[in-house]
Coordinates of C-alpha atoms and ligand atoms in Angstrom, one line a residue:
Chain X
X1 CA -74.6 -59.3 -71.3
X2 CA -76.9 -62.3 -71.0
X3 CA -74.2 -64.9 -71.0
X4 CA -74.6 -67.8 -68.6
X5 CA -72.7 -67.5 -65.4
X6 CA -70.8 -70.1 -63.6
X7 CA -69.0 -68.2 -60.9
X8 CA -71.2 -65.2 -60.3
X9 CA -74.4 -67.2 -60.3
X10 CA -75.6 -64.9 -57.6
X11 CA -76.1 -62.3 -60.4
X12 CA -78.7 -64.5 -62.0
X13 CA -80.2 -66.5 -59.1
X14 CA -81.7 -64.6 -56.2
X15 CA -80.7 -65.8 -52.7
X16 CA -78.2 -68.4 -53.9
X17 CA -76.3 -67.6 -50.7
X18 CA -79.0 -69.6 -49.0
X19 CA -78.3 -73.3 -48.6
X20 CA -81.6 -74.5 -50.0
X21 CA -81.5 -72.3 -53.0
X22 CA -77.9 -73.3 -53.7
X23 CA -78.9 -77.0 -53.5
X24 CA -82.0 -76.4 -55.6
X25 CA -79.7 -75.1 -58.4
X26 CA -77.5 -78.2 -58.4
X27 CA -75.3 -77.1 -55.5
X28 CA -73.1 -79.8 -54.0
X29 CA -73.8 -82.2 -56.9
X30 CA -70.3 -81.7 -58.0
X31 CA -69.1 -82.8 -54.6
X32 CA -71.2 -85.9 -54.8
X33 CA -69.9 -86.6 -58.3
X34 CA -66.3 -86.1 -57.2
X35 CA -66.6 -88.4 -54.2
X36 CA -68.5 -91.1 -56.1
X37 CA -66.7 -91.2 -59.4
X38 CA -63.1 -89.9 -58.8
X39 CA -60.0 -91.0 -57.0
X40 CA -58.2 -88.0 -55.4
X41 CA -55.5 -88.1 -58.1
X42 CA -58.1 -88.0 -60.8
X43 CA -59.4 -84.7 -59.5
X44 CA -55.9 -83.3 -59.5
X45 CA -55.5 -84.6 -63.1
X46 CA -58.9 -83.0 -64.1
X47 CA -57.9 -79.6 -62.8
X48 CA -54.5 -79.9 -64.5
X49 CA -56.2 -80.7 -67.8
X50 CA -58.7 -77.9 -67.4
X51 CA -55.7 -75.5 -67.4
X52 CA -57.1 -73.5 -64.5
X53 CA -54.6 -70.9 -63.3
X54 CA -54.5 -69.2 -59.9
X55 CA -56.7 -66.1 -59.8
X56 CA -54.9 -64.5 -56.9
X57 CA -52.6 -62.6 -59.2
X58 CA -49.7 -64.7 -60.4
X59 CA -51.7 -67.1 -62.6
X60 CA -49.8 -70.2 -61.6
X61 CA -51.5 -73.4 -62.9
X62 CA -53.5 -74.8 -60.0
X63 CA -53.3 -78.5 -60.7
X64 CA -49.5 -78.2 -61.1
X65 CA -49.3 -76.5 -57.8
X66 CA -51.3 -79.3 -56.2
X67 CA -48.9 -81.7 -57.7
X68 CA -46.0 -80.1 -55.7
X69 CA -47.1 -81.6 -52.4
X70 CA -44.5 -84.0 -51.2
X71 CA -45.9 -87.5 -50.7
X72 CA -44.4 -88.1 -47.3
X73 CA -47.5 -88.9 -45.2
X74 CA -47.5 -85.6 -43.2
X75 CA -50.8 -83.8 -42.7
X76 CA -51.6 -81.3 -45.5
X77 CA -53.7 -78.2 -45.4
X78 CA -55.7 -76.2 -47.9
X79 CA -55.7 -72.5 -47.1
X80 CA -58.1 -70.2 -49.1
X81 CA -56.9 -66.7 -49.5
X82 CA -59.8 -64.3 -49.0
X83 CA -57.7 -61.4 -48.0
X84 CA -58.6 -59.4 -51.1
X85 CA -57.2 -55.9 -50.8
X86 CA -55.4 -55.1 -54.0
X87 CA -56.9 -51.7 -55.0
X88 CA -59.4 -52.1 -57.8
X89 CA -60.2 -55.8 -57.0
X90 CA -63.5 -56.8 -55.4
X91 CA -64.5 -60.2 -56.9
X92 CA -63.7 -62.4 -53.9
X93 CA -65.9 -60.2 -51.7
X94 CA -68.8 -60.7 -54.0
X95 CA -68.2 -64.5 -54.1
X96 CA -68.0 -64.9 -50.3
X97 CA -70.9 -62.5 -49.5
X98 CA -73.3 -63.7 -52.2
X99 CA -72.3 -67.2 -53.2
X100 CA -70.4 -68.7 -50.2
X101 CA -71.5 -72.3 -50.7
X102 CA -69.8 -72.5 -54.1
X103 CA -66.5 -71.7 -52.4
X104 CA -67.1 -74.2 -49.7
X105 CA -68.1 -76.9 -52.2
X106 CA -64.9 -76.1 -54.1
X107 CA -62.9 -76.3 -50.9
X108 CA -64.3 -79.8 -50.1
X109 CA -63.5 -81.1 -53.5
X110 CA -60.1 -79.5 -53.6
X111 CA -59.3 -80.9 -50.1
X112 CA -60.3 -84.3 -51.2
X113 CA -58.1 -84.0 -54.3
X114 CA -55.0 -83.1 -52.2
X115 CA -56.1 -85.3 -49.3
X116 CA -56.2 -82.5 -46.7
X117 CA -58.2 -83.1 -43.5
X118 CA -58.3 -79.5 -42.5
X119 CA -58.9 -76.4 -44.6
X120 CA -58.8 -72.8 -43.6
X121 CA -60.3 -69.6 -45.0
X122 CA -58.3 -66.5 -44.3
X123 CA -60.9 -63.8 -44.5
X124 CA -59.9 -60.1 -44.7
X125 CA -60.7 -58.4 -41.4
X126 CA -62.8 -55.7 -43.1
X127 CA -65.0 -58.3 -44.6
X128 CA -67.3 -58.7 -41.6
X129 CA -70.4 -59.6 -43.7
X130 CA -68.3 -62.0 -45.7
X131 CA -67.0 -63.6 -42.5
X132 CA -70.6 -64.0 -41.2
X133 CA -71.7 -65.5 -44.5
X134 CA -68.9 -68.0 -44.6
X135 CA -69.3 -69.0 -41.0
X136 CA -73.0 -69.6 -41.5
X137 CA -72.4 -71.5 -44.8
X138 CA -69.8 -73.7 -43.1
X139 CA -72.3 -74.6 -40.3
X140 CA -74.9 -75.4 -42.9
X141 CA -72.5 -77.7 -44.8
X142 CA -71.8 -79.6 -41.5
X143 CA -75.5 -79.9 -40.8
X144 CA -76.0 -81.4 -44.3
X145 CA -73.2 -83.9 -43.8
X146 CA -70.9 -82.3 -46.4
X147 CA -68.3 -81.6 -43.7
X148 CA -67.1 -83.5 -40.8
X149 CA -66.4 -87.2 -40.6
X150 CA -67.2 -89.7 -43.4
X151 CA -68.6 -87.2 -45.8
X152 CA -71.4 -88.8 -47.9
X153 CA -70.2 -92.2 -46.8
X154 CA -67.0 -91.8 -48.8
X155 CA -64.7 -92.2 -45.8
X156 CA -63.3 -88.8 -46.5
X157 CA -63.3 -86.4 -43.5
X158 CA -62.8 -82.6 -43.5
X159 CA -63.1 -79.7 -41.2
X160 CA -63.2 -76.1 -42.4
X161 CA -62.1 -73.2 -40.2
X162 CA -62.9 -69.5 -40.9
X163 CA -60.2 -67.1 -39.6
X164 CA -60.5 -63.3 -39.6
X165 CA -57.5 -61.1 -40.5
X166 CA -57.3 -57.7 -38.8
X167 CA -56.3 -55.1 -41.4
X168 CA -53.1 -55.6 -43.3
X169 CA -52.8 -55.8 -47.1
X170 CA -49.5 -57.7 -46.9
X171 CA -51.4 -60.7 -45.3
X172 CA -52.7 -61.4 -48.8
X173 CA -49.1 -62.5 -49.7
X174 CA -49.3 -66.3 -49.0
X175 CA -46.4 -66.6 -46.6
X176 CA -47.4 -63.5 -44.6
X177 CA -50.9 -64.9 -44.5
X178 CA -49.6 -68.1 -42.9
X179 CA -47.7 -66.1 -40.3
X180 CA -50.9 -64.3 -39.5
X181 CA -52.9 -67.5 -39.4
X182 CA -50.4 -68.8 -36.8
X183 CA -51.0 -65.7 -34.6
X184 CA -48.0 -63.6 -35.6
X185 CA -47.3 -60.3 -37.3
X186 CA -47.9 -60.6 -41.0
X187 CA -44.2 -60.4 -42.2
X188 CA -43.5 -62.5 -45.3
X189 CA -41.3 -65.6 -45.0
X190 CA -38.2 -66.4 -47.0
X191 CA -39.0 -68.6 -50.0
X192 CA -38.1 -71.3 -50.7
X193 CA -39.3 -73.4 -49.0
X194 CA -42.7 -72.8 -50.7
X195 CA -45.9 -73.4 -48.7
X196 CA -46.5 -76.6 -50.6
X197 CA -43.4 -78.0 -48.9
X198 CA -43.4 -76.1 -45.6
X199 CA -46.6 -74.1 -45.0
X200 CA -49.0 -73.8 -42.2
X201 CA -47.4 -75.0 -38.9
X202 CA -44.6 -76.2 -41.1
X203 CA -46.8 -78.7 -42.9
X204 CA -47.3 -79.0 -46.7
X205 CA -49.9 -76.4 -47.6
X206 CA -51.7 -75.3 -50.7
X207 CA -52.7 -71.6 -50.7
X208 CA -55.3 -70.8 -53.4
X209 CA -57.4 -67.7 -54.1
X210 CA -61.2 -67.7 -53.5
X211 CA -62.0 -67.4 -57.2
X212 CA -59.6 -70.2 -58.1
X213 CA -61.4 -72.6 -55.8
X214 CA -64.8 -71.4 -56.9
X215 CA -64.0 -72.6 -60.4
X216 CA -63.5 -76.2 -59.2
X217 CA -67.2 -77.3 -58.8
X218 CA -68.2 -76.2 -62.4
X219 CA -65.0 -77.9 -63.8
X220 CA -66.0 -81.2 -62.0
X221 CA -69.6 -80.9 -63.3
X222 CA -68.9 -79.8 -66.9
X223 CA -65.4 -81.3 -67.5
X224 CA -62.0 -80.1 -68.5
X225 CA -63.0 -79.8 -72.1
X226 CA -65.7 -77.4 -71.3
X227 CA -63.2 -75.2 -69.5
X228 CA -60.6 -75.4 -72.3
X229 CA -63.3 -74.5 -74.9
X230 CA -63.1 -70.9 -73.6
X231 CA -60.1 -68.6 -73.6
X232 CA -56.8 -69.5 -75.2
X233 CA -54.6 -72.6 -75.0
X234 CA -52.4 -71.1 -72.2
X235 CA -55.2 -69.1 -70.6
X236 CA -58.3 -71.2 -70.7
X237 CA -61.6 -70.7 -69.0
X238 CA -63.3 -67.9 -67.2
X239 CA -62.1 -64.9 -65.3
X240 CA -64.0 -62.4 -63.1
X241 CA -63.0 -58.9 -63.9
X242 CA -63.7 -56.1 -61.4
X243 CA -64.3 -52.9 -63.3
X244 CA -64.3 -49.6 -61.5
X245 CA -63.4 -46.0 -62.2
X246 CA -64.9 -43.8 -64.8
X247 CA -67.3 -46.2 -66.5
X248 CA -71.1 -46.2 -66.5
X249 CA -71.6 -49.6 -64.8
X250 CA -68.8 -50.5 -62.4
X251 CA -69.1 -54.1 -61.2
X252 CA -67.8 -57.7 -61.4
X253 CA -68.1 -59.3 -64.8
X254 CA -67.4 -62.9 -65.6
X255 CA -65.7 -63.2 -69.0
X256 CA -64.2 -65.9 -71.1
X257 CA -60.5 -65.2 -71.0
X258 CA -59.2 -63.4 -74.1
X259 CA -62.2 -61.1 -74.3
X260 CA -60.9 -57.8 -75.6
X261 CA -60.4 -55.0 -73.0
X262 CA -62.6 -52.7 -75.1
X263 CA -65.5 -55.1 -74.9
X264 CA -65.1 -55.3 -71.1
X265 CA -65.3 -51.6 -70.9
X266 CA -68.0 -50.9 -73.5
X267 CA -70.2 -53.9 -73.6
X268 CA -70.0 -55.2 -70.0
X269 CA -69.3 -52.0 -68.0
X270 CA -71.5 -49.7 -70.1
X271 CA -68.8 -47.6 -71.6
X272 CA -67.3 -44.3 -70.5
X273 CA -69.2 -41.6 -68.9
X274 CA -70.8 -39.1 -71.4
X275 CA -68.4 -37.0 -73.3
X276 CA -65.3 -38.7 -71.8
X277 CA -62.6 -40.8 -73.3
X278 CA -60.2 -43.3 -71.9
X279 CA -56.9 -41.8 -70.6
X280 CA -55.4 -45.2 -69.5
X281 CA -56.5 -48.4 -67.9
X282 CA -55.0 -50.4 -65.1
X283 CA -56.0 -53.9 -66.2
X284 CA -55.0 -56.1 -63.3
X285 CA -55.1 -54.4 -59.9
X286 CA -53.0 -51.5 -58.6
X287 CA -49.7 -53.4 -58.9
X288 CA -49.5 -53.5 -62.7
X289 CA -48.4 -51.0 -65.4
X290 CA -51.1 -49.1 -67.2
X291 CA -52.4 -49.7 -70.8
X292 CA -53.0 -46.8 -73.2
X293 CA -56.1 -46.1 -75.3
X294 CA -54.4 -47.6 -78.4
X295 CA -54.1 -50.9 -76.5
X296 CA -57.8 -51.4 -75.9
X297 CA -58.0 -54.2 -78.3
X298 CA -55.7 -56.3 -76.1
X299 CA -57.3 -59.6 -75.4
X300 CA -57.6 -60.2 -71.6
X301 CA -55.6 -63.3 -71.2
X302 CA -52.4 -63.7 -69.2
X303 CA -50.0 -63.8 -72.2
X304 CA -51.6 -61.0 -74.3
X305 CA -51.7 -58.6 -71.4
X306 CA -48.1 -59.4 -70.6
X307 CA -47.1 -58.8 -74.2
X308 CA -48.9 -55.5 -74.1
X309 CA -46.5 -54.5 -71.2
X310 CA -48.8 -55.1 -68.2
X311 CA -50.3 -58.0 -66.3
X312 CA -53.8 -59.5 -65.9
X313 CA -53.0 -59.9 -62.2
X314 CA -56.1 -60.1 -60.0
X315 CA -58.4 -58.7 -62.7
X316 CA -59.0 -55.4 -61.0
X317 CA -59.6 -53.1 -63.9
X318 CA -59.5 -49.4 -63.1
X319 CA -60.5 -47.1 -65.9
X320 CA -59.2 -43.5 -65.9
X321 CA -60.7 -40.9 -68.2
X322 CA -59.3 -37.6 -69.6
X323 CA -60.3 -35.7 -66.5
X324 CA -58.0 -37.6 -64.2
X325 CA -54.6 -36.2 -63.1
X326 CA -52.0 -38.8 -63.6
X327 CA -49.8 -37.4 -60.8
X328 CA -52.6 -37.5 -58.3
X329 CA -53.5 -41.1 -59.3
X330 CA -49.8 -42.1 -59.0
X331 CA -49.6 -40.5 -55.6
X332 CA -52.7 -42.2 -54.4
X333 CA -51.4 -45.7 -55.4
X334 CA -47.9 -45.2 -54.1
X335 CA -49.3 -43.9 -50.8
X336 CA -51.2 -47.1 -50.5
X337 CA -48.0 -49.2 -50.7
X338 CA -46.3 -46.8 -48.2
X339 CA -49.1 -47.5 -45.7
X340 CA -49.1 -51.2 -46.4
X341 CA -45.3 -51.9 -46.5
X342 CA -44.7 -54.3 -43.7
X343 CA -41.4 -52.6 -42.9
X344 CA -39.3 -55.7 -43.0
X345 CA -36.9 -54.6 -45.8
X346 CA -35.3 -51.2 -46.4
X347 CA -35.9 -50.6 -50.2
X348 CA -39.7 -51.0 -49.8
X349 CA -40.1 -49.3 -46.4
X350 CA -37.9 -46.3 -47.3
X351 CA -38.5 -46.2 -51.0
X352 CA -42.3 -46.1 -50.8
X353 CA -42.0 -43.3 -48.3
X354 CA -39.8 -41.2 -50.5
X355 CA -41.8 -41.7 -53.6
X356 CA -45.0 -40.7 -51.9
X357 CA -43.3 -37.6 -50.5
X358 CA -42.0 -36.5 -53.8
X359 CA -45.3 -37.2 -55.6
X360 CA -47.2 -35.2 -53.0
X361 CA -45.0 -32.2 -53.6
X362 CA -45.2 -32.5 -57.3
X363 CA -48.9 -32.8 -57.2
X364 CA -49.1 -29.7 -54.9
X365 CA -47.1 -27.7 -57.4
X366 CA -44.1 -27.6 -55.1
X367 CA -41.9 -30.0 -57.1
X368 CA -38.6 -29.1 -58.8
X369 CA -36.7 -30.1 -61.9
X370 CA -34.9 -33.0 -60.2
X371 CA -38.0 -34.7 -58.8
X372 CA -38.7 -37.0 -61.8
X373 CA -35.1 -38.2 -61.7
X374 CA -35.5 -38.8 -57.9
X375 CA -38.6 -40.9 -58.5
X376 CA -36.9 -43.0 -61.2
X377 CA -33.9 -43.5 -59.1
X378 CA -35.9 -44.6 -56.0
X379 CA -38.0 -46.9 -58.3
X380 CA -34.8 -48.4 -59.7
X381 CA -33.5 -49.1 -56.1
X382 CA -36.8 -50.9 -55.3
X383 CA -37.0 -52.9 -58.6
X384 CA -36.0 -56.5 -58.0
X385 CA -34.4 -55.6 -54.6
X386 CA -37.1 -56.3 -52.1
X387 CA -37.8 -59.3 -49.9
X388 CA -41.4 -59.9 -51.3
X389 CA -43.3 -58.7 -54.4
X390 CA -45.0 -55.8 -52.7
X391 CA -41.9 -53.7 -53.3
X392 CA -42.1 -54.2 -57.1
X393 CA -45.8 -53.8 -57.0
X394 CA -45.4 -50.2 -55.7
X395 CA -43.6 -49.0 -58.8
X396 CA -45.5 -50.8 -61.6
X397 CA -48.1 -48.1 -62.2
X398 CA -45.8 -45.2 -61.4
X399 CA -43.0 -46.1 -63.8
X400 CA -45.4 -46.7 -66.6
X401 CA -47.2 -43.4 -65.8
X402 CA -44.0 -41.5 -66.0
X403 CA -43.1 -43.2 -69.2
X404 CA -46.4 -42.4 -70.9
X405 CA -47.3 -39.1 -69.3
X406 CA -43.9 -37.5 -68.7
X407 CA -45.3 -34.2 -70.1
X408 CA -47.9 -34.1 -67.4
X409 CA -45.5 -34.6 -64.6
X410 CA -43.2 -32.0 -66.0
X411 CA -46.1 -29.5 -66.4
X412 CA -46.8 -29.8 -62.7
X413 CA -43.2 -28.8 -61.9
X414 CA -43.1 -26.0 -64.6
X415 CA -46.4 -24.4 -63.8
X416 CA -46.2 -25.0 -60.1
X417 CA -49.8 -26.3 -60.1
X418 CA -51.9 -29.1 -61.5
X419 CA -52.7 -28.6 -65.2
X420 CA -55.7 -30.8 -64.8
X421 CA -57.2 -28.3 -62.3
X422 CA -57.4 -31.0 -59.7
X423 CA -58.1 -29.6 -56.3
X424 CA -54.8 -29.7 -54.4
X425 CA -55.3 -31.5 -51.1
X426 CA -53.3 -32.2 -48.0
X427 CA -50.8 -29.4 -48.5
X428 CA -50.4 -28.8 -44.8
X429 CA -46.8 -30.0 -44.7
X430 CA -45.6 -27.4 -47.2
Chain A
X1 CA -59.6 -58.6 -16.5
X2 CA -63.3 -59.4 -17.1
X3 CA -64.4 -62.8 -15.8
X4 CA -65.8 -63.9 -19.2
X5 CA -62.4 -63.4 -20.9
X6 CA -61.1 -66.6 -19.3
X7 CA -63.9 -68.5 -21.0
X8 CA -63.4 -66.7 -24.3
X9 CA -59.7 -67.6 -24.2
X10 CA -60.5 -71.2 -23.6
X11 CA -62.9 -71.2 -26.5
X12 CA -60.4 -69.4 -28.8
X13 CA -57.7 -72.0 -27.9
X14 CA -60.0 -74.8 -29.1
X15 CA -61.7 -73.1 -32.0
X16 CA -58.6 -73.8 -34.2
X17 CA -56.6 -77.0 -34.1
X18 CA -53.5 -75.1 -32.9
X19 CA -53.6 -72.8 -29.9
X20 CA -51.3 -70.3 -31.7
X21 CA -54.2 -69.3 -33.9
X22 CA -56.2 -68.2 -30.8
X23 CA -54.6 -64.8 -30.5
X24 CA -56.2 -62.8 -33.3
X25 CA -59.7 -64.2 -32.7
X26 CA -59.4 -63.4 -29.0
X27 CA -58.2 -59.9 -29.7
X28 CA -61.2 -59.4 -32.0
X29 CA -63.6 -60.7 -29.4
X30 CA -62.3 -58.6 -26.6
X31 CA -62.2 -55.5 -28.7
X32 CA -65.8 -56.1 -29.8
X33 CA -66.8 -56.0 -26.2
X34 CA -64.5 -53.3 -25.0
X35 CA -64.3 -51.0 -28.1
X36 CA -60.5 -50.9 -28.0
X37 CA -57.4 -52.7 -26.6
X38 CA -55.6 -50.9 -23.8
X39 CA -52.1 -51.9 -22.8
X40 CA -53.6 -53.5 -19.7
X41 CA -56.1 -55.5 -21.8
X42 CA -53.3 -56.7 -24.0
X43 CA -51.3 -57.8 -21.0
X44 CA -54.4 -59.7 -19.7
X45 CA -54.8 -61.4 -23.0
X46 CA -51.2 -62.4 -23.0
X47 CA -51.6 -64.0 -19.6
X48 CA -54.7 -65.9 -20.7
X49 CA -52.8 -67.3 -23.7
X50 CA -49.5 -67.9 -21.9
X51 CA -47.8 -65.4 -24.1
X52 CA -45.5 -62.5 -23.2
X53 CA -47.2 -59.0 -23.1
X54 CA -44.5 -57.8 -25.5
X55 CA -45.4 -60.4 -28.0
X56 CA -49.1 -59.6 -27.9
X57 CA -48.3 -55.9 -28.0
X58 CA -46.2 -56.4 -31.1
X59 CA -48.8 -58.5 -32.9
X60 CA -51.7 -56.2 -32.0
X61 CA -49.7 -53.1 -33.3
X62 CA -49.2 -54.8 -36.7
X63 CA -52.9 -54.8 -37.6
X64 CA -54.8 -51.6 -38.3
X65 CA -58.2 -52.9 -37.1
X66 CA -57.0 -53.4 -33.5
X67 CA -57.5 -50.0 -31.9
X68 CA -54.8 -49.1 -29.4
X69 CA -56.6 -46.0 -28.3
X70 CA -60.2 -45.4 -27.3
X71 CA -62.5 -45.0 -30.3
X72 CA -66.1 -43.6 -30.8
X73 CA -69.2 -45.8 -30.7
X74 CA -69.2 -45.5 -34.5
X75 CA -65.9 -46.0 -36.3
X76 CA -66.2 -44.6 -39.8
X77 CA -63.6 -45.7 -42.4
X78 CA -63.7 -43.6 -45.6
X79 CA -62.1 -45.4 -48.4
X80 CA -59.3 -43.3 -49.9
X81 CA -58.3 -45.8 -52.6
X82 CA -57.9 -44.8 -56.3
X83 CA -61.4 -45.8 -57.5
X84 CA -63.0 -44.0 -54.6
X85 CA -60.8 -41.0 -55.2
X86 CA -62.1 -40.9 -58.8
X87 CA -65.6 -40.8 -57.4
X88 CA -65.0 -38.0 -54.9
X89 CA -63.8 -39.7 -51.7
X90 CA -61.5 -36.7 -50.8
X91 CA -64.5 -34.4 -50.8
X92 CA -66.5 -37.0 -48.8
X93 CA -63.8 -37.1 -46.2
X94 CA -63.7 -33.3 -46.2
X95 CA -67.5 -33.1 -45.6
X96 CA -67.3 -35.5 -42.8
X97 CA -64.5 -33.6 -41.1
X98 CA -66.6 -30.4 -41.3
X99 CA -69.7 -32.0 -40.0
X100 CA -68.0 -33.9 -37.2
X101 CA -65.6 -31.1 -36.3
X102 CA -62.6 -33.4 -36.3
X103 CA -59.8 -34.3 -38.6
X104 CA -59.3 -37.8 -39.9
X105 CA -57.7 -40.0 -37.2
X106 CA -59.7 -38.2 -34.5
X107 CA -62.7 -39.0 -32.3
X108 CA -65.5 -36.5 -31.6
X109 CA -65.6 -35.0 -28.1
X110 CA -68.9 -36.7 -27.3
X111 CA -67.3 -40.1 -28.0
X112 CA -69.8 -40.9 -30.8
X113 CA -67.6 -41.0 -33.9
X114 CA -64.0 -41.9 -34.9
X115 CA -63.1 -40.8 -38.4
X116 CA -60.5 -42.9 -40.2
X117 CA -58.9 -43.2 -43.6
X118 CA -59.4 -46.6 -45.2
X119 CA -57.5 -48.3 -47.9
X120 CA -59.3 -49.9 -50.8
X121 CA -62.2 -51.7 -49.2
X122 CA -62.7 -54.1 -52.1
X123 CA -66.0 -52.5 -53.0
X124 CA -64.9 -50.1 -55.7
X125 CA -68.1 -50.7 -57.6
X126 CA -69.8 -48.8 -54.8
X127 CA -67.4 -45.9 -54.9
X128 CA -67.2 -43.7 -52.9
X129 CA -67.5 -46.2 -50.2
X130 CA -67.3 -46.0 -46.4
X131 CA -67.7 -48.5 -43.6
X132 CA -69.4 -47.8 -40.3
X133 CA -68.3 -50.4 -37.8
X134 CA -67.2 -52.5 -40.8
X135 CA -70.7 -52.3 -42.4
X136 CA -70.5 -51.1 -46.0
X137 CA -72.3 -48.0 -47.2
X138 CA -72.0 -46.9 -50.8
X139 CA -72.1 -45.1 -53.0
X140 CA -72.0 -42.1 -50.6
X141 CA -71.6 -39.0 -52.8
X142 CA -70.0 -36.2 -50.8
X143 CA -73.3 -34.3 -50.7
X144 CA -74.9 -37.2 -48.9
X145 CA -72.3 -37.3 -46.1
X146 CA -75.2 -36.6 -43.7
X147 CA -77.0 -39.8 -44.5
X148 CA -73.9 -41.8 -43.5
X149 CA -73.9 -40.2 -40.1
X150 CA -77.7 -40.8 -39.6
X151 CA -77.3 -44.5 -40.2
X152 CA -78.3 -46.6 -37.2
X153 CA -75.5 -49.1 -36.6
X154 CA -75.0 -52.0 -34.2
X155 CA -71.7 -52.0 -32.5
Ligands
LIG501 C1 -48.5 -58.1 -51.6 C2 -49.3 -59.3 -52.1 C3 -50.6 -59.3 -51.8 C4 -51.4 -60.4 -52.3 N1 -52.7 -60.4 -52.0 C5 -53.5 -61.5 -52.4 C6 -54.9 -61.5 -52.1 O1 -55.4 -60.6 -51.5 N2 -55.6 -62.6 -52.5 C7 -55.0 -63.6 -53.2 O2 -55.6 -64.6 -53.5 N3 -53.7 -63.6 -53.5 C8 -52.9 -62.6 -53.1 N4 -51.6 -62.6 -53.4 C9 -51.0 -63.8 -54.0 C10 -50.7 -64.8 -53.0 O3 -49.4 -64.7 -52.5 C11 -50.8 -66.2 -53.7 O4 -50.0 -66.3 -54.8 C12 -52.2 -66.7 -54.1 O5 -53.1 -66.6 -53.0 C13 -52.1 -68.1 -54.6 O6 -53.4 -68.4 -55.0 P1 -53.7 -68.8 -56.5 O7 -52.6 -69.7 -57.0 O8 -55.0 -69.5 -56.5 O9 -53.7 -67.5 -57.3 C14 -50.8 -61.5 -53.0 C15 -49.4 -61.4 -53.2 C16 -48.7 -60.3 -52.8 C17 -47.2 -60.3 -53.1
LIG502 S1 -41.1 -55.7 -49.9 FE1 -42.2 -54.4 -48.4 S2 -43.9 -55.7 -47.8 FE2 -42.4 -57.1 -48.7 S3 -41.2 -57.8 -47.0 FE3 -40.1 -56.0 -47.8 S4 -41.0 -54.3 -46.5 FE4 -42.3 -56.0 -46.3
LIG503 S1 -60.9 -47.9 -54.0 FE1 -62.5 -47.6 -52.5 S2 -63.3 -49.6 -52.4 FE2 -61.7 -49.9 -53.8

């Protein structure tokens, strides 16, 4: 697709990760504009009017969240969540590795808007290259006078700190992230209070996703009306979709919201591999229910995907074709949640363990009649009963898979093998 | 305790506005130099940051990238996530196990390689993907497992 890009400009402009190249293509002009022409409140208002919603998964309106900060004179922090680890999602990695200055420019403008003097990037431990890119870009921004004291003679001062995680999916959850940033184990905190009221070091804190903040410079440059001219009334603007699985051209694609799923797969991602058809699609990262082939015309906006029974989530779109064993796919996803459960609460810690165990034996042809009922029972005991959303995330795909492909699960039990002819792996325990 | 650790601890305390945030960065830095974090090392780090050894132990054990046992010069993480599975990561892991003569989770006898399962490495467009000392390599089809082991890598 030859559409203009606003977030993934690295796909059009070579070396835009370099400071001079970013500047040559208008980089940091939005910052200049914001500091020269806007009061902080006016930036918050602009972002509210743009309708930008959080791209970390929940889709909460960003400007509204910023408005939750109590006006009590305490220091405030902006924390950018770059812990991206939701299976199937890889947009933030591309943004920080290939276009780090756009994030930093967005952070400076956003910090100005919420009047934060310190901002943090929590960078996933595995993103070593991303960490290096961000650290370098931050240094360059200081050298150019875009960070530090009295930025561009505006009187506004900001420091940005880049912090490395160390391998834990749960640290993507905002309160666990803050624990980790304070040097502790990444166990989620009880909410409320929400971070906007009591966040980093107990101070009012805004946590936003990388992609969310990367949207801020173009919104300042082009205006709220530009943003609302794309997408729908409730889901305006642009979204990066990470497409992977059995398509010809896996990759990150920047789409106007409400682009049909079919167009994403066929036009952007090059369609299915030769001779293959769609079995099902995970539209929004591993935590969401699957969509079936007869739902491919679903527009990719928050409301439409919800109405179709799933969620747009982080935009991690995994496409499964007719060769894929649904039991094996379910097992793989549940195993991920078992590994990443922080262990704080029982339904999640024990439930993910049991579900993975049962799925492993069903996939290996060693399941019995009662196993589907056990899975549904465990899922029911997780549903809505966990301390943080990771618990519910572990059953989203599984429950929808059992609903749509019950036959396939039952065939594994009946035939004592995988009807898809998938190679059985890891049967050492049986 | 190595003499330079004291300096690193002082730097870590001032890198972030609050000294609490020094622990993870210091663990990273010491591990980068030492390869892994022994009980003794963790106790030294605790002392340097005025924390209890139990606290540092408990934090370090939460995070999978802090190694509590010796690892090889090259730590290979093979992504076992769903998108990589769809592209043959199980077979890639199998090939690497064969070639290295170890199972996942183990280190080769010559101390060159440690082979580990990784969760989705957020590079599903490069499936099947692996990291060698946290540097991405992908796609690595199973039949190309060799090339992954031939890569020159910096520690
Ligand atoms: C288990 C779990 C993992 C999460 N992982 C991430 C993540 O990697 N990146 C992210 O931005 N948000 C993640 N979130 C959502 C964050 O808690 C938070 O809502 C988000 O960072 C807010 O930013 P936004 O409003 O800009 O979307 C996760 C949530 C949960 C429950
Ligand atoms: S739901 Fe899981 S990840 Fe969340 S607090 Fe409970 S055990 Fe931890
Ligand atoms: S599944 Fe391997 S990188 Fe995402």
